[in-house]
């Protein structure tokens, strides 16, 4: 069951990250989900390193780190994807 939650959380974080990043990203949905999962894992590691442990309520600090890591990974993943695949669909370089 934890793998299912990882996929769901990664999917949601990836979509939120794509919505926050300006412009249109050319990466496919499956890569967005994987980068969202990696962002969640990285955000948890950063939160644990800073001493933010699980609480009885909502872990806003941990979730902020997860989202920030997902934003960075989706932005970097998009740049790598575009450089590997070419210009992308409908995307122009300036």
Coordinates of C-alpha atoms in Angstrom, one line a residue:
X1 CA 0.0 0.0 0.0
X2 CA 2.9 2.4 0.6
X3 CA 3.9 2.2 -3.1
X4 CA 0.4 3.2 -4.1
X5 CA 0.6 6.3 -1.8
X6 CA 4.1 7.1 -3.1
X7 CA 2.7 7.1 -6.7
X8 CA -0.4 9.2 -5.7
X9 CA 1.7 11.7 -3.8
X10 CA 4.3 11.9 -6.5
X11 CA 1.6 12.4 -9.1
X12 CA 0.0 15.2 -7.1
X13 CA 3.3 16.9 -6.3
X14 CA 4.5 16.7 -9.9
X15 CA 1.2 18.3 -11.2
X16 CA 1.4 21.1 -8.6
X17 CA 5.1 21.7 -9.5
X18 CA 4.2 21.9 -13.2
X19 CA 1.4 24.4 -12.3
X20 CA 3.8 26.6 -10.3
X21 CA 6.6 26.6 -12.8
X22 CA 6.1 29.4 -15.4
X23 CA 5.5 28.4 -19.0
X24 CA 4.6 25.0 -20.4
X25 CA 6.7 21.9 -19.6
X26 CA 7.3 19.4 -22.3
X27 CA 7.9 16.4 -20.1
X28 CA 5.4 13.5 -20.2
X29 CA 3.1 12.7 -17.3
X30 CA 5.0 9.5 -16.3
X31 CA 8.2 11.5 -15.9
X32 CA 6.3 14.2 -13.9
X33 CA 5.1 11.5 -11.6
X34 CA 8.6 10.0 -11.1
X35 CA 10.1 13.4 -10.5
X36 CA 7.3 14.1 -8.0
X37 CA 8.1 10.9 -6.1
X38 CA 11.8 11.8 -6.0
X39 CA 10.8 15.3 -4.8
X40 CA 8.8 13.8 -2.0
X41 CA 11.7 11.5 -1.0
X42 CA 14.2 14.4 -1.2
X43 CA 11.9 16.7 0.8
X44 CA 11.5 14.1 3.5
X45 CA 15.3 13.8 3.7
X46 CA 15.8 17.5 3.9
X47 CA 13.1 17.9 6.6
X48 CA 14.6 15.1 8.6
X49 CA 18.1 16.6 8.3
X50 CA 16.7 19.9 9.6
X51 CA 15.0 18.2 12.5
X52 CA 11.4 18.4 11.3
X53 CA 9.9 15.0 12.3
X54 CA 6.4 13.7 12.0
X55 CA 3.9 15.4 14.2
X56 CA 0.4 14.5 15.2
X57 CA -1.1 17.1 12.9
X58 CA -0.3 18.1 9.4
X59 CA 3.4 18.3 8.7
X60 CA 3.4 21.6 6.8
X61 CA 7.1 22.1 7.0
X62 CA 7.8 18.6 5.5
X63 CA 5.2 19.2 2.8
X64 CA 6.8 22.5 1.9
X65 CA 10.2 20.9 1.5
X66 CA 8.6 18.1 -0.6
X67 CA 7.0 20.6 -2.9
X68 CA 10.1 22.7 -3.2
X69 CA 12.2 19.7 -4.1
X70 CA 9.5 18.6 -6.7
X71 CA 9.5 22.0 -8.3
X72 CA 13.3 21.9 -8.6
X73 CA 13.3 18.4 -10.0
X74 CA 10.5 19.0 -12.5
X75 CA 12.2 22.2 -13.7
X76 CA 15.5 20.4 -14.2
X77 CA 13.9 17.3 -15.6
X78 CA 12.0 19.5 -18.2
X79 CA 15.3 21.2 -19.3
X80 CA 17.0 17.8 -19.6
X81 CA 14.0 16.3 -21.5
X82 CA 13.9 19.2 -23.9
X83 CA 17.6 19.1 -24.5
X84 CA 17.5 15.4 -25.2
X85 CA 14.3 15.4 -27.3
X86 CA 14.8 18.6 -29.2
X87 CA 12.6 21.7 -29.0
X88 CA 9.5 19.9 -27.8
X89 CA 5.9 20.3 -29.1
X90 CA 5.0 23.9 -29.6
X91 CA 7.9 25.1 -27.6
X92 CA 10.2 27.8 -28.9
X93 CA 13.6 28.7 -27.7
X94 CA 14.4 32.3 -27.3

